[in-house]
Tab-separated table of C-alpha atoms in Angstrom:
chain	number	residue	atom	x	y	z
A	1	MET	CA	-47.139	-5.646	21.222
A	2	ASN	CA	-48.259	-4.613	17.771
A	3	PRO	CA	-50.783	-7.269	16.636
A	4	LEU	CA	-49.616	-6.855	13.045
A	5	ASP	CA	-46.013	-7.608	14.002
A	6	THR	CA	-46.174	-11.402	13.952
A	7	PRO	CA	-44.303	-14.034	11.942
A	8	LEU	CA	-47.682	-15.666	11.261
A	9	GLY	CA	-48.331	-12.863	8.805
A	10	PHE	CA	-45.819	-14.500	6.447
A	11	SER	CA	-46.214	-18.168	7.367
A	12	THR	CA	-46.808	-20.490	4.422
A	13	ASN	CA	-48.376	-23.357	6.380
A	14	PHE	CA	-50.716	-23.748	9.330
A	15	LEU	CA	-51.290	-27.134	10.965
A	16	PHE	CA	-54.565	-27.828	12.779
A	17	VAL	CA	-54.538	-29.717	16.089
A	18	PRO	CA	-57.725	-30.550	18.009
A	19	GLY	CA	-57.919	-28.669	21.296
A	20	THR	CA	-58.847	-31.943	22.960
A	21	ARG	CA	-55.500	-33.540	22.056
A	22	PRO	CA	-52.900	-31.751	24.220
A	23	GLU	CA	-50.436	-34.607	23.710
A	24	ARG	CA	-50.194	-33.470	20.087
A	25	PHE	CA	-49.519	-29.783	20.768
A	26	MET	CA	-45.739	-30.077	21.089
A	27	LYS	CA	-45.579	-32.626	18.270
A	28	ALA	CA	-47.308	-30.133	16.014
A	29	LEU	CA	-44.838	-27.397	16.991
A	30	ASP	CA	-41.980	-29.796	16.212
A	31	SER	CA	-43.471	-30.890	12.879
A	32	GLY	CA	-41.904	-28.081	10.878
A	33	ALA	CA	-45.182	-26.163	10.660
A	34	SER	CA	-44.678	-22.416	10.831
A	35	GLY	CA	-48.069	-21.910	12.443
A	36	VAL	CA	-50.015	-24.314	14.689
A	37	VAL	CA	-53.771	-23.857	15.047
A	38	LEU	CA	-55.244	-25.110	18.316
A	39	ASP	CA	-58.769	-25.863	17.167
A	40	LEU	CA	-61.878	-25.288	19.264
A	41	GLU	CA	-64.323	-25.553	16.374
A	42	ASP	CA	-64.744	-28.367	13.835
A	43	ALA	CA	-62.369	-30.835	15.481
A	44	VAL	CA	-64.150	-30.627	18.852
A	45	ALA	CA	-67.578	-32.099	19.656
A	46	GLU	CA	-70.082	-29.808	21.388
A	47	GLU	CA	-69.852	-31.688	24.661
A	48	ASP	CA	-66.045	-31.341	24.636
A	49	LYS	CA	-65.724	-27.578	24.064
A	50	GLU	CA	-65.014	-26.737	27.705
A	51	ALA	CA	-62.555	-29.621	28.010
A	52	ALA	CA	-60.706	-28.330	24.922
A	53	ARG	CA	-60.428	-24.827	26.368
A	54	ASN	CA	-59.157	-26.247	29.654
A	55	ALA	CA	-56.599	-28.406	27.846
A	56	ILE	CA	-55.207	-25.360	26.036
A	57	ARG	CA	-55.228	-23.325	29.250
A	58	THR	CA	-53.363	-26.055	31.112
A	59	ALA	CA	-50.763	-26.551	28.375
A	60	TRP	CA	-50.098	-22.848	27.803
A	61	PRO	CA	-47.404	-22.335	30.490
A	62	SER	CA	-45.378	-25.184	28.954
A	63	PHE	CA	-44.877	-23.262	25.697
A	64	SER	CA	-41.849	-21.014	25.298
A	65	SER	CA	-42.311	-17.378	24.298
A	66	GLU	CA	-41.105	-18.222	20.783
A	67	GLN	CA	-43.548	-21.127	20.509
A	68	LYS	CA	-46.420	-18.910	21.620
A	69	LYS	CA	-45.703	-16.611	18.676
A	70	ARG	CA	-46.476	-19.549	16.354
A	71	LEU	CA	-49.697	-20.587	18.060
A	72	VAL	CA	-53.138	-19.668	16.778
A	73	ILE	CA	-56.470	-20.388	18.422
A	74	ARG	CA	-59.406	-21.114	16.134
A	75	THR	CA	-62.544	-20.066	17.943
A	76	ASN	CA	-66.034	-21.292	17.317
A	77	SER	CA	-68.048	-19.157	14.924
A	78	PRO	CA	-69.275	-15.720	16.026
A	79	GLY	CA	-72.833	-15.949	17.289
A	80	SER	CA	-72.412	-19.520	18.518
A	81	LYS	CA	-72.960	-20.222	22.205
A	82	PHE	CA	-69.270	-21.101	22.571
A	83	TYR	CA	-67.762	-17.973	21.014
A	84	SER	CA	-67.681	-15.663	24.042
A	85	ALA	CA	-65.913	-18.273	26.185
A	86	ASP	CA	-63.352	-18.717	23.389
A	87	LEU	CA	-62.640	-14.972	23.336
A	88	ILE	CA	-62.270	-14.943	27.128
A	89	LEU	CA	-59.702	-17.745	26.849
A	90	ALA	CA	-57.802	-15.890	24.130
A	91	GLN	CA	-57.796	-12.753	26.258
A	92	GLU	CA	-56.599	-14.663	29.323
A	93	LEU	CA	-53.734	-16.300	27.422
A	94	GLN	CA	-52.902	-13.174	25.393
A	95	VAL	CA	-52.698	-15.228	22.220
A	96	ALA	CA	-50.695	-13.829	19.325
A	97	CYS	CA	-53.263	-14.731	16.694
A	98	LEU	CA	-56.932	-15.678	16.428
A	99	LEU	CA	-58.510	-17.574	13.527
A	100	ILE	CA	-62.202	-16.683	13.363
A	101	PRO	CA	-64.285	-19.162	11.341
A	102	LYS	CA	-67.334	-18.201	9.302
A	103	SER	CA	-66.460	-14.501	9.483
A	104	GLU	CA	-69.283	-12.504	7.958
A	105	SER	CA	-69.047	-8.852	8.967
A	106	LEU	CA	-66.890	-5.897	9.930
A	107	ASP	CA	-68.547	-5.720	13.352
A	108	GLN	CA	-67.617	-9.323	14.188
A	109	ILE	CA	-63.934	-8.708	13.541
A	110	ASN	CA	-63.789	-5.269	15.111
A	111	GLY	CA	-65.602	-6.624	18.152
A	112	ALA	CA	-62.958	-9.287	18.648
A	113	ALA	CA	-60.209	-6.702	18.079
A	114	LEU	CA	-61.717	-4.487	20.781
A	115	ILE	CA	-61.504	-7.330	23.312
A	116	LEU	CA	-58.059	-8.445	22.087
A	117	PRO	CA	-56.152	-5.272	21.120
A	118	ASN	CA	-52.796	-7.090	21.014
A	119	THR	CA	-53.936	-10.069	18.948
A	120	ALA	CA	-53.650	-10.471	15.182
A	121	ILE	CA	-56.790	-11.748	13.473
A	122	ILE	CA	-57.247	-14.083	10.508
A	123	PRO	CA	-60.888	-14.218	9.388
A	124	MET	CA	-61.948	-17.428	7.627
A	125	ILE	CA	-64.201	-16.981	4.610
A	126	GLU	CA	-66.544	-19.975	4.600
A	127	THR	CA	-70.003	-18.721	3.678
A	128	ALA	CA	-71.792	-16.830	0.924
A	129	ILE	CA	-72.240	-13.872	3.286
A	130	GLY	CA	-68.543	-13.843	4.120
A	131	LEU	CA	-67.666	-13.897	0.445
A	132	ASP	CA	-70.086	-11.029	-0.189
A	133	LYS	CA	-68.552	-8.979	2.664
A	134	LEU	CA	-64.927	-9.633	1.673
A	135	LYS	CA	-63.929	-5.992	1.327
A	136	GLU	CA	-65.081	-4.899	4.774
A	137	ILE	CA	-63.711	-8.022	6.461
A	138	ALA	CA	-60.297	-7.606	4.818
A	139	ASN	CA	-60.160	-4.000	6.021
A	140	ALA	CA	-61.281	-4.703	9.587
A	141	ASN	CA	-59.090	-3.908	12.581
A	142	GLN	CA	-56.038	-6.105	13.235
A	143	VAL	CA	-56.640	-8.364	10.237
A	144	ILE	CA	-53.269	-9.619	8.954
A	145	ARG	CA	-54.637	-11.891	6.220
A	146	LEU	CA	-57.671	-13.914	5.158
A	147	ALA	CA	-58.120	-17.688	5.066
A	148	LEU	CA	-60.400	-19.783	2.873
A	149	GLY	CA	-62.618	-22.444	4.413
A	150	ASN	CA	-63.076	-24.316	1.162
A	151	LEU	CA	-65.088	-27.280	2.444
A	152	ASP	CA	-67.590	-25.197	4.407
A	153	LEU	CA	-67.948	-22.754	1.522
A	154	GLN	CA	-68.776	-25.594	-0.845
A	155	ALA	CA	-71.433	-26.828	1.554
A	156	ASP	CA	-72.912	-23.375	2.097
A	157	LEU	CA	-73.158	-22.760	-1.656
A	158	GLY	CA	-74.517	-26.236	-2.369
A	159	MET	CA	-71.548	-27.091	-4.564
A	160	VAL	CA	-70.290	-30.536	-5.489
A	161	CYS	CA	-66.738	-29.779	-6.543
A	162	ASP	CA	-64.473	-31.831	-8.761
A	163	ARG	CA	-61.042	-33.010	-7.644
A	164	GLN	CA	-59.454	-29.676	-8.584
A	165	GLU	CA	-62.257	-27.644	-6.956
A	166	THR	CA	-62.717	-25.852	-10.265
A	167	GLU	CA	-66.028	-24.487	-9.026
A	168	LEU	CA	-64.215	-22.457	-6.342
A	169	GLN	CA	-61.801	-20.712	-8.699
A	170	THR	CA	-63.850	-17.509	-8.703
A	171	ALA	CA	-64.053	-17.442	-4.903
A	172	ARG	CA	-60.310	-17.972	-4.605
A	173	PHE	CA	-59.644	-15.132	-7.027
A	174	GLN	CA	-61.967	-12.826	-5.073
A	175	ILE	CA	-60.136	-13.556	-1.813
A	176	VAL	CA	-56.725	-12.903	-3.372
A	177	LEU	CA	-58.026	-9.690	-4.955
A	178	ALA	CA	-59.614	-8.436	-1.714
A	179	SER	CA	-56.365	-9.088	0.142
A	180	ARG	CA	-54.350	-7.125	-2.385
A	181	LEU	CA	-56.782	-4.195	-2.354
A	182	ALA	CA	-56.669	-4.112	1.457
A	183	GLN	CA	-52.851	-4.276	1.278
A	184	ILE	CA	-52.641	-7.221	3.674
A	185	THR	CA	-50.537	-10.365	3.349
A	186	PRO	CA	-51.658	-12.830	0.633
A	187	PRO	CA	-54.350	-15.173	1.986
A	188	ILE	CA	-54.165	-18.758	3.217
A	189	ASP	CA	-55.762	-21.424	1.043
A	190	GLY	CA	-58.023	-24.112	2.470
A	191	VAL	CA	-57.349	-27.716	3.355
A	192	THR	CA	-56.828	-30.808	1.239
A	193	PRO	CA	-58.993	-33.548	2.808
A	194	SER	CA	-56.660	-36.357	1.771
A	195	THR	CA	-53.656	-37.017	3.990
A	196	ASP	CA	-52.094	-39.769	1.847
A	197	ASP	CA	-52.592	-38.573	-1.732
A	198	ILE	CA	-49.230	-36.858	-2.230
A	199	GLU	CA	-50.041	-35.862	-5.801
A	200	ARG	CA	-53.271	-34.146	-4.830
A	201	ILE	CA	-51.732	-32.312	-1.868
A	202	THR	CA	-48.900	-31.139	-4.110
A	203	ASP	CA	-51.257	-30.055	-6.887
A	204	ASP	CA	-53.457	-28.149	-4.449
A	205	ALA	CA	-50.492	-26.361	-2.872
A	206	GLU	CA	-48.968	-25.451	-6.235
A	207	ARG	CA	-52.337	-24.170	-7.489
A	208	ALA	CA	-52.624	-21.985	-4.391
A	209	LYS	CA	-49.198	-20.477	-5.020
A	210	ARG	CA	-49.975	-19.855	-8.714
A	211	MET	CA	-53.230	-18.117	-7.801
A	212	GLY	CA	-51.505	-15.695	-5.448
A	213	PHE	CA	-52.123	-17.312	-2.071
A	214	GLY	CA	-49.351	-16.983	0.488
A	215	GLY	CA	-49.945	-20.211	2.379
A	216	LYS	CA	-52.148	-23.228	2.969
A	217	LEU	CA	-53.963	-24.896	5.862
A	218	CYS	CA	-52.879	-28.430	6.782
A	219	ILE	CA	-54.799	-31.117	8.644
A	220	HIS	CA	-51.964	-33.617	9.106
A	221	PRO	CA	-48.210	-33.323	9.765
A	222	LYS	CA	-47.530	-35.304	6.560
A	223	GLN	CA	-48.908	-32.385	4.552
A	224	VAL	CA	-46.591	-29.778	6.054
A	225	ALA	CA	-43.374	-30.612	4.163
A	226	ILE	CA	-45.270	-30.822	0.865
A	227	VAL	CA	-46.792	-27.378	1.388
A	228	ILE	CA	-43.467	-25.867	2.439
A	229	LYS	CA	-41.807	-27.214	-0.706
A	230	ALA	CA	-44.565	-25.852	-2.936
A	231	PHE	CA	-44.334	-22.341	-1.486
A	232	THR	CA	-40.540	-22.173	-1.203
A	233	PRO	CA	-38.956	-20.506	-4.236
A	234	THR	CA	-36.448	-22.617	-6.150
A	235	GLU	CA	-32.811	-21.538	-6.381
A	236	GLU	CA	-33.478	-20.495	-9.964
A	237	GLU	CA	-36.469	-18.370	-8.918
A	238	MET	CA	-34.455	-16.796	-6.101
A	239	SER	CA	-31.549	-16.004	-8.388
A	240	TRP	CA	-33.834	-14.407	-10.978
A	241	ALA	CA	-35.657	-12.368	-8.324
A	242	GLN	CA	-32.383	-11.096	-6.882
A	243	ARG	CA	-31.131	-10.057	-10.310
A	244	VAL	CA	-34.428	-8.295	-11.062
A	245	VAL	CA	-34.257	-6.289	-7.849
A	246	GLU	CA	-30.605	-5.391	-8.454
A	247	ALA	CA	-31.351	-4.326	-12.036
A	248	ASP	CA	-34.252	-2.203	-10.796
A	249	LYS	CA	-32.016	-0.499	-8.241
A	250	ALA	CA	-29.348	0.166	-10.869
A	251	SER	CA	-31.898	1.757	-13.180
A	252	LYS	CA	-33.422	3.718	-10.265
A	253	GLY	CA	-36.863	2.432	-11.130
A	254	GLY	CA	-36.579	3.137	-14.831
A	255	ALA	CA	-37.289	0.687	-17.624
A	256	VAL	CA	-34.550	-1.905	-18.041
A	257	LYS	CA	-33.940	-5.171	-19.893
A	258	LEU	CA	-32.653	-8.330	-18.248
A	259	ASP	CA	-31.813	-11.376	-20.354
A	260	GLY	CA	-33.757	-9.844	-23.206
A	261	ARG	CA	-36.873	-9.348	-21.100
A	262	MET	CA	-38.313	-5.962	-20.205
A	263	ILE	CA	-38.415	-5.451	-16.439
A	264	ASP	CA	-41.391	-3.332	-15.397
A	265	ARG	CA	-43.056	-2.622	-12.072
A	266	PRO	CA	-45.195	-5.802	-11.873
A	267	VAL	CA	-42.104	-7.957	-12.476
A	268	VAL	CA	-40.171	-6.073	-9.794
A	269	LEU	CA	-43.022	-6.397	-7.295
A	270	LEU	CA	-43.245	-10.134	-7.916
A	271	ALA	CA	-39.475	-10.459	-7.478
A	272	LYS	CA	-39.603	-8.608	-4.165
A	273	ARG	CA	-42.418	-10.844	-2.972
A	274	THR	CA	-40.372	-13.924	-3.895
A	275	LEU	CA	-37.419	-12.648	-1.852
A	276	ALA	CA	-39.677	-11.684	1.052
A	277	ILE	CA	-40.773	-15.299	1.467
A	278	THR	CA	-37.267	-16.233	2.582
A	279	GLY	CA	-36.447	-12.929	4.213
A	280	LYS	CA	-33.896	-11.994	1.531
A	281	HIS	CA	-35.307	-8.608	0.629
């Protein structure tokens, strides 16, 4: 199995489920989420880490092969006393994808890739060091995309962000830029803490799409549909993208006008990305 050949590389939403709540695993898979993250880190108390691993291990045979392709395990942070046991579990289960929190170096990611040669890796950027090492992390082995841990990053930097997290705009831009330079899939934006504020969840998801993110992390099933809607191109956007691509083909890559607008390479690339989201490329 090629670790880069996974549908999670293009998923627009990832739903967290605590590893200690196996009764929620199937519900999460049935929620409409394209990716489900079985969490061993923040959602699990220290004294429950082993129980969480055992719950995932026990539930694993009940998942179909297609469901397993959508499952991600979030380990504890590299260097923690729980990390090695998490990697052993991932190796035992041959997980399709690993989400590594507080990623801070090339060696951390390449080390995990060495143990799990058939597993795709999504490093989470949650610290000042991780932000500083973006380029090497994005180019590490088996990395399919980056993810932002917005709440942890705020805490690490000593930030007190406003409702729009204006203070994190620069960090978000850096993560999108590093992803593009490494030629990996657009990154996954962080969580919205509120599960009931529909307006805020919508605003956060739409901001992520505008900034060039390719998806968003969710902490509750109610957020999933909102995120999917925000990242799904409208019929008008799809129609325009299709016409742009067709006009580009007709002109064989040369300059062309469409509806009075000059179509150049950046416009064509954006159109192709829009079509790729729905597989119509």
